[in-house]
PDB file of N, CA and C in Angstrom:
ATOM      1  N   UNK A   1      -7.685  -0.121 -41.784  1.00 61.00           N
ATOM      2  CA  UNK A   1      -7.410  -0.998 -40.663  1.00 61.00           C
ATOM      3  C   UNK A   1      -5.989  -0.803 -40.144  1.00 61.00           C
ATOM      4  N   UNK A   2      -5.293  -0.426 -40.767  1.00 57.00           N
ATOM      5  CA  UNK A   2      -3.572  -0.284 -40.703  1.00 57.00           C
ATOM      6  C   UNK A   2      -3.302   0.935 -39.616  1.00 57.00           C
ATOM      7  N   UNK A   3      -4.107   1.966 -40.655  1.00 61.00           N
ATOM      8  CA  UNK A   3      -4.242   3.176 -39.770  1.00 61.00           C
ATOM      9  C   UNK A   3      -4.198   2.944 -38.189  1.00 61.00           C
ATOM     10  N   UNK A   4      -5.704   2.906 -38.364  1.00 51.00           N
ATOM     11  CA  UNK A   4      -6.452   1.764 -36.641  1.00 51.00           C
ATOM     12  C   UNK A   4      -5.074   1.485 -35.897  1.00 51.00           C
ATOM     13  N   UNK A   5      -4.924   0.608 -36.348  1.00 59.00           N
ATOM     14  CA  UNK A   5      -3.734  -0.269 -35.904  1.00 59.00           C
ATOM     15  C   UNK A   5      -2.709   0.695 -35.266  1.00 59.00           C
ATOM     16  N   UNK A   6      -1.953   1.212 -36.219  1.00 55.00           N
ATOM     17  CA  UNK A   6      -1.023   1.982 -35.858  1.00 55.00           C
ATOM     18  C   UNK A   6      -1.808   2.889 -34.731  1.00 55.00           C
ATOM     19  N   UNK A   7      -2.914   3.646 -34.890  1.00 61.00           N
ATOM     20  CA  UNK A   7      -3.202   4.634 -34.011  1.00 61.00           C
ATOM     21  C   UNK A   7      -3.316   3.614 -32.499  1.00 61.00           C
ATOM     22  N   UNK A   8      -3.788   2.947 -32.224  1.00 59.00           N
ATOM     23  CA  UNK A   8      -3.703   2.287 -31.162  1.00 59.00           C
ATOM     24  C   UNK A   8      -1.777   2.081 -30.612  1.00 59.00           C
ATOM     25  N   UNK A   9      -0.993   1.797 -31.219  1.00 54.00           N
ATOM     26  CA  UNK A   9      -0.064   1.147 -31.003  1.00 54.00           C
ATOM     27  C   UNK A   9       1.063   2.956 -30.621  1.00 54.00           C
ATOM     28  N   UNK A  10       0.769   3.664 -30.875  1.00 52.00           N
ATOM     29  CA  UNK A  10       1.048   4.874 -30.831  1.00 52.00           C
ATOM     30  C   UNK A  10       0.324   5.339 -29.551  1.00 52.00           C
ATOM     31  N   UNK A  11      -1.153   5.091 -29.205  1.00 55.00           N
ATOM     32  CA  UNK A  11      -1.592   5.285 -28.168  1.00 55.00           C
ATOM     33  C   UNK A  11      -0.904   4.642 -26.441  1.00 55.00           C
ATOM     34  N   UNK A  12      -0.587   3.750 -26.860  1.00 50.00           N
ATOM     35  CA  UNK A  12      -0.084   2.458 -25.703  1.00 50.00           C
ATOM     36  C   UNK A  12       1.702   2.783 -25.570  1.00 50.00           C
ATOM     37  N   UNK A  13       2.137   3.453 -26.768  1.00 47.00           N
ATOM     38  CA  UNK A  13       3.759   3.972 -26.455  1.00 47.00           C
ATOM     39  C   UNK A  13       3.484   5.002 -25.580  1.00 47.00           C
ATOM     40  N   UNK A  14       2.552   6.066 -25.981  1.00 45.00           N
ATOM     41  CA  UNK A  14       2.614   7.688 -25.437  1.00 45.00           C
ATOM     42  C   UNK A  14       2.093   7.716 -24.596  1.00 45.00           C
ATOM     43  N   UNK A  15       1.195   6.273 -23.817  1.00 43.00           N
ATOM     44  CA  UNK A  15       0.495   6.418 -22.636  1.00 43.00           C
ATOM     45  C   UNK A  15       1.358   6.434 -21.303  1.00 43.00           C
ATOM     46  N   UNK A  16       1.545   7.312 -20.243  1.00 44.00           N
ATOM     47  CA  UNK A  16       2.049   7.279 -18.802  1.00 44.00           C
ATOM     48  C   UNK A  16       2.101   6.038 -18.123  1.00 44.00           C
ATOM     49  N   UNK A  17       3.462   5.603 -17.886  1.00 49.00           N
ATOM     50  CA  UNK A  17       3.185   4.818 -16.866  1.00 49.00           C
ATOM     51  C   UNK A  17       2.733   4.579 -15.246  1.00 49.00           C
ATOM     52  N   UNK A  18       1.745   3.527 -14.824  1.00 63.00           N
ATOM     53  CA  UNK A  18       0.895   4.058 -13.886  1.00 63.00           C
ATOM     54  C   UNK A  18       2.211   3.220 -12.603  1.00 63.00           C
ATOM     55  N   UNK A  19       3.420   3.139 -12.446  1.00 85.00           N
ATOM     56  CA  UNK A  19       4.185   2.476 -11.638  1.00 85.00           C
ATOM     57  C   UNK A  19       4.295   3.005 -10.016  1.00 85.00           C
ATOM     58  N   UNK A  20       3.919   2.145  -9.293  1.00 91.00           N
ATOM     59  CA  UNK A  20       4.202   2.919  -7.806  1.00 91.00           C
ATOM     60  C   UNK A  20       5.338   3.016  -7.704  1.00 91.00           C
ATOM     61  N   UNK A  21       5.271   4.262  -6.468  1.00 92.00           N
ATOM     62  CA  UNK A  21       6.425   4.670  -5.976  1.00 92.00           C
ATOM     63  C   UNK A  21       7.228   4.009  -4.812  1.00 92.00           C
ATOM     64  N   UNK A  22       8.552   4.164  -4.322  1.00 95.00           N
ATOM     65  CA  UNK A  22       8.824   3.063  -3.540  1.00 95.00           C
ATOM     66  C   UNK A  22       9.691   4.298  -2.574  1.00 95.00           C
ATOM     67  N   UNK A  23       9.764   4.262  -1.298  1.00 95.00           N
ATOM     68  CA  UNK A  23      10.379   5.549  -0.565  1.00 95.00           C
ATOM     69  C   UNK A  23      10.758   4.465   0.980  1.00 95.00           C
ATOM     70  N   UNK A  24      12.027   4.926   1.607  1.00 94.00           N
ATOM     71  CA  UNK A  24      12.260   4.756   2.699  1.00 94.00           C
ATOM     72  C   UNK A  24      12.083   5.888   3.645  1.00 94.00           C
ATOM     73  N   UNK A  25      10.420   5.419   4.228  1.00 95.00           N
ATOM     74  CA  UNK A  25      10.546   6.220   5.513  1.00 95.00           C
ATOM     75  C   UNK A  25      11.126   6.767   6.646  1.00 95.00           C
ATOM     76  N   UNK A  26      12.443   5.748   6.821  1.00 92.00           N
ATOM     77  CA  UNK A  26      13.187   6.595   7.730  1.00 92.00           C
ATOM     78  C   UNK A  26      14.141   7.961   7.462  1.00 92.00           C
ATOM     79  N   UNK A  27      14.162   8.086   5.869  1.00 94.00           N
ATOM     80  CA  UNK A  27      14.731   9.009   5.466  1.00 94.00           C
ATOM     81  C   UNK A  27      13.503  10.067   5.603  1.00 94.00           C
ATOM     82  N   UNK A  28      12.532  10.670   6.240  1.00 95.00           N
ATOM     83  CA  UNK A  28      11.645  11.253   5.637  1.00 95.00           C
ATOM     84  C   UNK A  28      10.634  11.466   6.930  1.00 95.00           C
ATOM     85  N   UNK A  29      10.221  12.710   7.110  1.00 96.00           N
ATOM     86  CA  UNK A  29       9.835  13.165   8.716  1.00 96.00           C
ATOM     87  C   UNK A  29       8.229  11.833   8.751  1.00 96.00           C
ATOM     88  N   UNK A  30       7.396  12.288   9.766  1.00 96.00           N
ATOM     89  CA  UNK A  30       6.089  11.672   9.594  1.00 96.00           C
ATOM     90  C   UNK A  30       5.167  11.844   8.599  1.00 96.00           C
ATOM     91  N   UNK A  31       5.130  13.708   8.990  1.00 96.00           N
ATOM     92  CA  UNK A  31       4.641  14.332   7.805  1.00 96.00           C
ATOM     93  C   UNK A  31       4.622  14.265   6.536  1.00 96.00           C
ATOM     94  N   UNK A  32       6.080  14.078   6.227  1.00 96.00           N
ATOM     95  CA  UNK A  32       6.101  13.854   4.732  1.00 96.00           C
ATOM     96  C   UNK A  32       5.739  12.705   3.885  1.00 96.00           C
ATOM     97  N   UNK A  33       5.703  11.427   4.997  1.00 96.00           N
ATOM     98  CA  UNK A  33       5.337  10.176   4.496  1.00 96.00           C
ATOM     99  C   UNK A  33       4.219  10.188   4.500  1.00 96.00           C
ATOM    100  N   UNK A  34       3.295  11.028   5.693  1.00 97.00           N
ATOM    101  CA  UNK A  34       1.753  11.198   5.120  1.00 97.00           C
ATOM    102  C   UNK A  34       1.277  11.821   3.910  1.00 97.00           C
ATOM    103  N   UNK A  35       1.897  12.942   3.899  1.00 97.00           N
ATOM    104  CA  UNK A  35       1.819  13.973   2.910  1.00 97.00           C
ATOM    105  C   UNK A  35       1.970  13.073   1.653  1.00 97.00           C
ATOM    106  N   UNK A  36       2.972  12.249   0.981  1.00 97.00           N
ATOM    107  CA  UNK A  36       3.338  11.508   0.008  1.00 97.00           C
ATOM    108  C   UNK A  36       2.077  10.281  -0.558  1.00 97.00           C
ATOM    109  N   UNK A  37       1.582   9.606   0.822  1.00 97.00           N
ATOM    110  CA  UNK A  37       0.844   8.847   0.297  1.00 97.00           C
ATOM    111  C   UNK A  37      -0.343   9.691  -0.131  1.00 97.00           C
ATOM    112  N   UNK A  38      -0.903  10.563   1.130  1.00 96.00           N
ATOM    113  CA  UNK A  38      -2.085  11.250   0.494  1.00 96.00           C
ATOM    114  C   UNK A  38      -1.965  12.156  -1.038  1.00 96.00           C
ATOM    115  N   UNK A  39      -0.736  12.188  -1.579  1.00 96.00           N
ATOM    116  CA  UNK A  39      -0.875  12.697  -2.953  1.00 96.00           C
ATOM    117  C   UNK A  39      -0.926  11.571  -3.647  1.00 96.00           C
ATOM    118  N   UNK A  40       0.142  10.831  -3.639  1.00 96.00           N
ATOM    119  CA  UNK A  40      -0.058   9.678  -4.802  1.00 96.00           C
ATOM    120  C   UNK A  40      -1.137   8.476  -4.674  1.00 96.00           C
ATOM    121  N   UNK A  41      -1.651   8.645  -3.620  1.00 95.00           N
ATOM    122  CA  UNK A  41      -2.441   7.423  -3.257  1.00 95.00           C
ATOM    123  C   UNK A  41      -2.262   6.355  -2.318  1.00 95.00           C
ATOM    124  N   UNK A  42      -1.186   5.791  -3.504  1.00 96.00           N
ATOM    125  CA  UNK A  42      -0.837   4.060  -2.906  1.00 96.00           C
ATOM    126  C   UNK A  42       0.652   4.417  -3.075  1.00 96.00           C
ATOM    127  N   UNK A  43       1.370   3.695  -1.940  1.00 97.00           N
ATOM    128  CA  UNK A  43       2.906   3.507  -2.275  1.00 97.00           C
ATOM    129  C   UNK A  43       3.787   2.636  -1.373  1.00 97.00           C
ATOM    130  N   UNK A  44       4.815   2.317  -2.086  1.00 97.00           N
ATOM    131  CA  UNK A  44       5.596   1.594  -1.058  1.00 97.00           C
ATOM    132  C   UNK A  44       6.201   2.208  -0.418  1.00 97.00           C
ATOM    133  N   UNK A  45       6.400   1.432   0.920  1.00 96.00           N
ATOM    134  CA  UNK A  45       7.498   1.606   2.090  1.00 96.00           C
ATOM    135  C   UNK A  45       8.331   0.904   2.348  1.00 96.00           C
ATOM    136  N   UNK A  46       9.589   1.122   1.999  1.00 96.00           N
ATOM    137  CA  UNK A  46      10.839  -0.188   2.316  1.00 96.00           C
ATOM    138  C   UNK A  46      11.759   0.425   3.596  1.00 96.00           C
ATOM    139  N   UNK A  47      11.719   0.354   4.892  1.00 93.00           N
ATOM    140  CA  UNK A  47      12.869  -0.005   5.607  1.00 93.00           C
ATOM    141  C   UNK A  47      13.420  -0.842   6.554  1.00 93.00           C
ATOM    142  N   UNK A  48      14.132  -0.441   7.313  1.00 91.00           N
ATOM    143  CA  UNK A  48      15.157  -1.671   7.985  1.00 91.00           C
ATOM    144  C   UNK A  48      14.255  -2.324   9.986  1.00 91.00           C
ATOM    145  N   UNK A  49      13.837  -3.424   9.906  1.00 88.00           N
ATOM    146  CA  UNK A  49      13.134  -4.404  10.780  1.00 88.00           C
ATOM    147  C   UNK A  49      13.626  -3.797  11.663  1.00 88.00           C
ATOM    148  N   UNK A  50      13.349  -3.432  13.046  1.00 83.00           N
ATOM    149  CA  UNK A  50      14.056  -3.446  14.015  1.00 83.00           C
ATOM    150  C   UNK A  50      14.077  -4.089  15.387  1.00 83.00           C
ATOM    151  N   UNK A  51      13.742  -5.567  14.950  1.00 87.00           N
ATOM    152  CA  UNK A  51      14.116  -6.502  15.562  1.00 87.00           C
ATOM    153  C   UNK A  51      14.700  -7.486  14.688  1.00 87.00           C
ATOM    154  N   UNK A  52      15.141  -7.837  13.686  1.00 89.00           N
ATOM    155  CA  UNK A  52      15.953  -8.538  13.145  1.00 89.00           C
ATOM    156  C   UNK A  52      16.698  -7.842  12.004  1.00 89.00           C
ATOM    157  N   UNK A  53      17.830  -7.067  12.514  1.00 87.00           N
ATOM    158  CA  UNK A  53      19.080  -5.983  11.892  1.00 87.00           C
ATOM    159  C   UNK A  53      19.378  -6.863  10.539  1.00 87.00           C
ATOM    160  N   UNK A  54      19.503  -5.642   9.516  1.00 89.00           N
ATOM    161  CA  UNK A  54      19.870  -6.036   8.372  1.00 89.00           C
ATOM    162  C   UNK A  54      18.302  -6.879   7.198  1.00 89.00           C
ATOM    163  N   UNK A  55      17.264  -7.330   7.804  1.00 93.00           N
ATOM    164  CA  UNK A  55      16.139  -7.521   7.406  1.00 93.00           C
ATOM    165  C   UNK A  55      15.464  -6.205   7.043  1.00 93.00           C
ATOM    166  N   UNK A  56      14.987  -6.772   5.596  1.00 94.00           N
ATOM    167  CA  UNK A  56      14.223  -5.230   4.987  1.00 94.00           C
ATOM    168  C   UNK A  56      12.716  -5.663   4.716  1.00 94.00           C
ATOM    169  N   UNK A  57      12.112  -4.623   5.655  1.00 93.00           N
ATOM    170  CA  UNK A  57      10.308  -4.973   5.794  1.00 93.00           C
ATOM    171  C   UNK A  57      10.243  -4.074   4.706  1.00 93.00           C
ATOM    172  N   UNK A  58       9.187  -4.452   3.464  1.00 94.00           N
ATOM    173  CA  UNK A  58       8.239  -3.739   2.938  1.00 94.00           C
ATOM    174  C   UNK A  58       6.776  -4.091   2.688  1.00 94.00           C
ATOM    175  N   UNK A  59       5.931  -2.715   2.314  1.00 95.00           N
ATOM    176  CA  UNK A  59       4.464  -2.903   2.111  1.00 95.00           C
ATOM    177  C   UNK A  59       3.713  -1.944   1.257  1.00 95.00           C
ATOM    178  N   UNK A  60       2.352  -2.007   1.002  1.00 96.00           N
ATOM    179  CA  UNK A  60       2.196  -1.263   0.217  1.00 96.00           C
ATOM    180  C   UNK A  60       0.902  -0.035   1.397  1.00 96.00           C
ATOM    181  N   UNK A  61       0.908   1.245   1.060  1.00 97.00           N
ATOM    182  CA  UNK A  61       0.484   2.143   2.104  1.00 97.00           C
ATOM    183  C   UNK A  61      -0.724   2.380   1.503  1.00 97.00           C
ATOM    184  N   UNK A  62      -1.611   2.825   1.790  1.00 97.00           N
ATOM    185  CA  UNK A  62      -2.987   3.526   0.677  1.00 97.00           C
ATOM    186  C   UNK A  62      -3.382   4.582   1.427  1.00 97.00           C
ATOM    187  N   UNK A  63      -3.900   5.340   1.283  1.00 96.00           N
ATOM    188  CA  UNK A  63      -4.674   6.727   1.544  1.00 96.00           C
ATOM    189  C   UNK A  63      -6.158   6.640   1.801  1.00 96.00           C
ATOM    190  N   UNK A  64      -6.716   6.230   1.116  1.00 95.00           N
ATOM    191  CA  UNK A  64      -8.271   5.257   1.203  1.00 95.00           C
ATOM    192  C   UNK A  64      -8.123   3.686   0.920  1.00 95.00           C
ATOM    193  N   UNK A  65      -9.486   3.124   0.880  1.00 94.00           N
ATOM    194  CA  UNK A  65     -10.109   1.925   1.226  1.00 94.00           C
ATOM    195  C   UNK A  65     -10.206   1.735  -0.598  1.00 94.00           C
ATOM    196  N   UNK A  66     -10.498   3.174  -1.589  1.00 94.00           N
ATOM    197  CA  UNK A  66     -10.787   2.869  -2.855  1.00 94.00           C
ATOM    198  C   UNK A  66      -9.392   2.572  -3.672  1.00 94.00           C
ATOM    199  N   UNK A  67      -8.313   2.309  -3.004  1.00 95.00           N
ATOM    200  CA  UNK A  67      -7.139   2.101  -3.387  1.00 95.00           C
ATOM    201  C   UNK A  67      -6.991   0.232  -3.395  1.00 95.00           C
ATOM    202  N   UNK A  68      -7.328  -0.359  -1.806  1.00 95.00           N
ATOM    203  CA  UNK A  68      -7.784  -1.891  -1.763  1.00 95.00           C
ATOM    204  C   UNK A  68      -8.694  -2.550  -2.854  1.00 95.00           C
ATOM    205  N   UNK A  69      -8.207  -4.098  -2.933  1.00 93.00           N
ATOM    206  CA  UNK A  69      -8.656  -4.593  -3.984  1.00 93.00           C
ATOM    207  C   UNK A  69      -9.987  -5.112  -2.982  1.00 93.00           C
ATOM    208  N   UNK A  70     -10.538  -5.655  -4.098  1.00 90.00           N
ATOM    209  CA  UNK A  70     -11.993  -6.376  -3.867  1.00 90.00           C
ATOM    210  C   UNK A  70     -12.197  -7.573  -2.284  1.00 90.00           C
ATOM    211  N   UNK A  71     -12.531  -7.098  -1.270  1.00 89.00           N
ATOM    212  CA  UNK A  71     -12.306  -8.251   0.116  1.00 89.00           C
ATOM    213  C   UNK A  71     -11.366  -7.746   0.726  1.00 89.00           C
ATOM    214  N   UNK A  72     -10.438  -6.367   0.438  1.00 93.00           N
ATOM    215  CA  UNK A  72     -10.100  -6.177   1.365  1.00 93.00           C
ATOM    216  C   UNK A  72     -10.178  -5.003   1.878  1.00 93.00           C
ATOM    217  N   UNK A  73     -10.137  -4.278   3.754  1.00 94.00           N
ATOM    218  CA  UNK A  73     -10.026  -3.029   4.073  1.00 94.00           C
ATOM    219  C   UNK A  73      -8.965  -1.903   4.539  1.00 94.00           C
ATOM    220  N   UNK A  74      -9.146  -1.249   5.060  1.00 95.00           N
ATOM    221  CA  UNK A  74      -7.878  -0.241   5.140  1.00 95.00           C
ATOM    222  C   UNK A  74      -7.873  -0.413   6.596  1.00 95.00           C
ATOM    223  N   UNK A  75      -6.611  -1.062   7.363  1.00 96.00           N
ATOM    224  CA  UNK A  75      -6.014  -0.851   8.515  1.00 96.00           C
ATOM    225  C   UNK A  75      -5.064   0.139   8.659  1.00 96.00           C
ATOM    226  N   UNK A  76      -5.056   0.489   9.944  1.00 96.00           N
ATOM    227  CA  UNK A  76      -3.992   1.153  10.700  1.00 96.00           C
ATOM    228  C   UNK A  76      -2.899   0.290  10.668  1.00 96.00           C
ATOM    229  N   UNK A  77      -1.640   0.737  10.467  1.00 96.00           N
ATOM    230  CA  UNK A  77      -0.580   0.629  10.145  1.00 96.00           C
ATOM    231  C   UNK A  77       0.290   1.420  10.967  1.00 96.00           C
ATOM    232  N   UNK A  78       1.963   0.834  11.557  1.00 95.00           N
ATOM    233  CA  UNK A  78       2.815   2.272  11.908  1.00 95.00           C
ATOM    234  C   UNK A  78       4.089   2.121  11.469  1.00 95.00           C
ATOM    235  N   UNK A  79       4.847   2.547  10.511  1.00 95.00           N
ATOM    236  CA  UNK A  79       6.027   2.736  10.041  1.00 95.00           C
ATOM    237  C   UNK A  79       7.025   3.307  10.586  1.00 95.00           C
ATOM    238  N   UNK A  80       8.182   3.191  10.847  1.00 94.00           N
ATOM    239  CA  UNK A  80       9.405   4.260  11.276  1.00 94.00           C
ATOM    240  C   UNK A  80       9.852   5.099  10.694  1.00 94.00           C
ATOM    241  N   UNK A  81       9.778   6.674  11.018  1.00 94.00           N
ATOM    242  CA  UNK A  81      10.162   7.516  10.235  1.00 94.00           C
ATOM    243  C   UNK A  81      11.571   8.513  10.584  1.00 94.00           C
ATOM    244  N   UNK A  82      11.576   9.030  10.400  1.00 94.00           N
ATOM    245  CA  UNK A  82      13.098   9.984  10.893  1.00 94.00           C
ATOM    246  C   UNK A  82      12.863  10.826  12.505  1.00 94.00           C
ATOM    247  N   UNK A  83      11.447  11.612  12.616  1.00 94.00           N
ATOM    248  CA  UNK A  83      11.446  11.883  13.509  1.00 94.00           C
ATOM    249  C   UNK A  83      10.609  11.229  14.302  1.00 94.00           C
ATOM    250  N   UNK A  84      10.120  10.081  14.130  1.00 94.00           N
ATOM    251  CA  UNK A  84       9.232   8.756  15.475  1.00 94.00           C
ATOM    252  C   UNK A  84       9.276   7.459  15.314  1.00 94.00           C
ATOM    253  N   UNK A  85       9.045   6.805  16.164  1.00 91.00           N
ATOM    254  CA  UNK A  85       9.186   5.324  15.641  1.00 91.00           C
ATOM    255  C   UNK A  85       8.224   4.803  15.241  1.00 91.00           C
ATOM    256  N   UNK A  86       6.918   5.343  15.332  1.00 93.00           N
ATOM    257  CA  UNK A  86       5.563   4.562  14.929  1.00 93.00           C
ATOM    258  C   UNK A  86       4.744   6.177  14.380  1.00 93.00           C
ATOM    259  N   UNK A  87       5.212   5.946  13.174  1.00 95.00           N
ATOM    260  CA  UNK A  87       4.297   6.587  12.487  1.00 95.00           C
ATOM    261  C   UNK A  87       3.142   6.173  11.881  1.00 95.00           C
ATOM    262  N   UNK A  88       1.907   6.498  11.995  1.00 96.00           N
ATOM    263  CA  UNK A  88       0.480   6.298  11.354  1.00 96.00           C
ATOM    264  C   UNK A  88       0.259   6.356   9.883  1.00 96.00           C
ATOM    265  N   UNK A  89       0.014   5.043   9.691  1.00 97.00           N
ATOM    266  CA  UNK A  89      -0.133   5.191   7.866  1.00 97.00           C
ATOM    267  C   UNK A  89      -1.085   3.829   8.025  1.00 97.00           C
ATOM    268  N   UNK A  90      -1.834   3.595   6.725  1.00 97.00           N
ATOM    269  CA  UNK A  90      -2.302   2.844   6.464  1.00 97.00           C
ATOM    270  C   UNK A  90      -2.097   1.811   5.344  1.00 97.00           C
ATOM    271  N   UNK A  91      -2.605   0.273   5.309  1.00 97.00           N
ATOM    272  CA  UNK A  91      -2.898  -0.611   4.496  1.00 97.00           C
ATOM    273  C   UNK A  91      -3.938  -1.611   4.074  1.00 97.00           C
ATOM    274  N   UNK A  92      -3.709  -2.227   3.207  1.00 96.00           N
ATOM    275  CA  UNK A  92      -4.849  -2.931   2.843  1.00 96.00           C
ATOM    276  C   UNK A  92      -4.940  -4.441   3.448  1.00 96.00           C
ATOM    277  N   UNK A  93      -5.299  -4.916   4.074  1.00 95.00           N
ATOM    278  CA  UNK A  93      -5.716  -6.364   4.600  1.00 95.00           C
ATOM    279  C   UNK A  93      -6.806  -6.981   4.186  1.00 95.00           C
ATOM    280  N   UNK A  94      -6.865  -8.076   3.398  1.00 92.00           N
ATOM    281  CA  UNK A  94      -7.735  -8.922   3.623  1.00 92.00           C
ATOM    282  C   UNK A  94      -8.437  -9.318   4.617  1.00 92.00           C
ATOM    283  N   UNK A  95     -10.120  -9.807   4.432  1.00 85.00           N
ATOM    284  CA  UNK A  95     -10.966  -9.835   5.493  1.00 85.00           C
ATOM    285  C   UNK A  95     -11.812 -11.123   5.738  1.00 85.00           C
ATOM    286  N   UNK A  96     -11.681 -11.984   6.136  1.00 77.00           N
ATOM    287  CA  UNK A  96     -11.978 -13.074   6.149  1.00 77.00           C
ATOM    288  C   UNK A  96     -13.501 -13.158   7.230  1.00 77.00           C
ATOM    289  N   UNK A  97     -14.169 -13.713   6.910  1.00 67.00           N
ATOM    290  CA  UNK A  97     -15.636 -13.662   7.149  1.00 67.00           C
ATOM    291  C   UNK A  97     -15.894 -15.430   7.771  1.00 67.00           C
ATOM    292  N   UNK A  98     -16.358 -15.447   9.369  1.00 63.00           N
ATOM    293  CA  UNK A  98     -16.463 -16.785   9.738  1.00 63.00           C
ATOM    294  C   UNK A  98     -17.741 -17.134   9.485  1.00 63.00           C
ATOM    295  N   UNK A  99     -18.307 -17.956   8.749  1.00 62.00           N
ATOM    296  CA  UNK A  99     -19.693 -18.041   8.358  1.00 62.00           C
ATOM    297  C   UNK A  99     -20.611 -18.616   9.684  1.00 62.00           C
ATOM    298  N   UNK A 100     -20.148 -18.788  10.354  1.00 62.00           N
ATOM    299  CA  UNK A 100     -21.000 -19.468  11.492  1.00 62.00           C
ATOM    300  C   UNK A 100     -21.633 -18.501  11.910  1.00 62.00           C
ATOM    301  N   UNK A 101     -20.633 -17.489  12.489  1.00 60.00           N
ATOM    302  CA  UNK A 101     -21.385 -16.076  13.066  1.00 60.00           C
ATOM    303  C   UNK A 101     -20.900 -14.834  12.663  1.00 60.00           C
ATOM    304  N   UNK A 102     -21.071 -15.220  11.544  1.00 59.00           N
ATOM    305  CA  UNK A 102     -20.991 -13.572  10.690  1.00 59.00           C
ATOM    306  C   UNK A 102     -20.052 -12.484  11.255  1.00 59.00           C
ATOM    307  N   UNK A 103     -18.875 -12.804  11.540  1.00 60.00           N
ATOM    308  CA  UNK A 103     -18.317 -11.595  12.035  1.00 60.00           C
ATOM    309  C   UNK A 103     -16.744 -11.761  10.975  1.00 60.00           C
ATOM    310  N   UNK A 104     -16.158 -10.211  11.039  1.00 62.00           N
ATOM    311  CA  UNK A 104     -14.712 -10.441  10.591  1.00 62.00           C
ATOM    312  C   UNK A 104     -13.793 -10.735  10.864  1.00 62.00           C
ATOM    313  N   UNK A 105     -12.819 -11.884  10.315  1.00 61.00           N
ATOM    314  CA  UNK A 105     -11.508 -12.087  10.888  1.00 61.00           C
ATOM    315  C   UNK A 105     -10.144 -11.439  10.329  1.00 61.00           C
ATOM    316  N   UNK A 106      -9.722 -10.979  10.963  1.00 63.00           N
ATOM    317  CA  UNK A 106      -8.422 -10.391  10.547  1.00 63.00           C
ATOM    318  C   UNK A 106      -6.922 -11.306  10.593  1.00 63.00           C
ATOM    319  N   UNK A 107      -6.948 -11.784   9.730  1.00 63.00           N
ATOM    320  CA  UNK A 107      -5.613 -13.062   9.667  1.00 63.00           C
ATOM    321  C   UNK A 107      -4.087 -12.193  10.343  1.00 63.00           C
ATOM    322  N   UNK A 108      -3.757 -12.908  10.840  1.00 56.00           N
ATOM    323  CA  UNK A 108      -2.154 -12.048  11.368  1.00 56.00           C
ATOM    324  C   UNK A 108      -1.333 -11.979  10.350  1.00 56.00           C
TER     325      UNK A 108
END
């Protein structure tokens, strides 16, 4: 049982951590911020609001829909990057469902 033990506890040190990544897009062309999420998946984006200076917007980006948790889908998204101001990336939003007439709401 000790063994066991230990072998588990040895397993959970040597295991990879699964931590997202966190990148400021304006340092970083369009391309590359696409390029980045479509390798790692999911990741953050932290930079500077540009309508309220000195405010730092962040979010989390995904590559697919199998990255979103359970209820929610993958929107269009546009980030600022070095060479545009609205670069195309995506995120995950929650989807809210009006039961009266079955359609989706997208909360702001």
């Amino acid at each position: 049982m000790k063994t066991v033990l230990f072998a588990a506890c040895l397993t959970l040190v040597a295991a990879e951590a699964q931590a997202i990544s966190r990148y400021d897009p304006s340092r970083m062309s369009c391309g590359t911020v696409r390029a980045t999420i479509a390798r790692e998946g999911a990741v953050i984006l932290r930079y500077q609001s540009t309508r309220t200076p000195g405010l730092p917007l962040y979010d989390r980006y995904v590559r697919s829909e199998s990255f979103c948790n359970m209820g929610e889908v993958r929107v269009r998204a546009s980030v600022p990057s070095a060479d545009i101001n609205s670069c195309i990336v995506y995120k995950c939003k929650r989807v809210e469902t009006d039961r009266h007439f079955r359609r989706r709401i997208f909360p702001d």
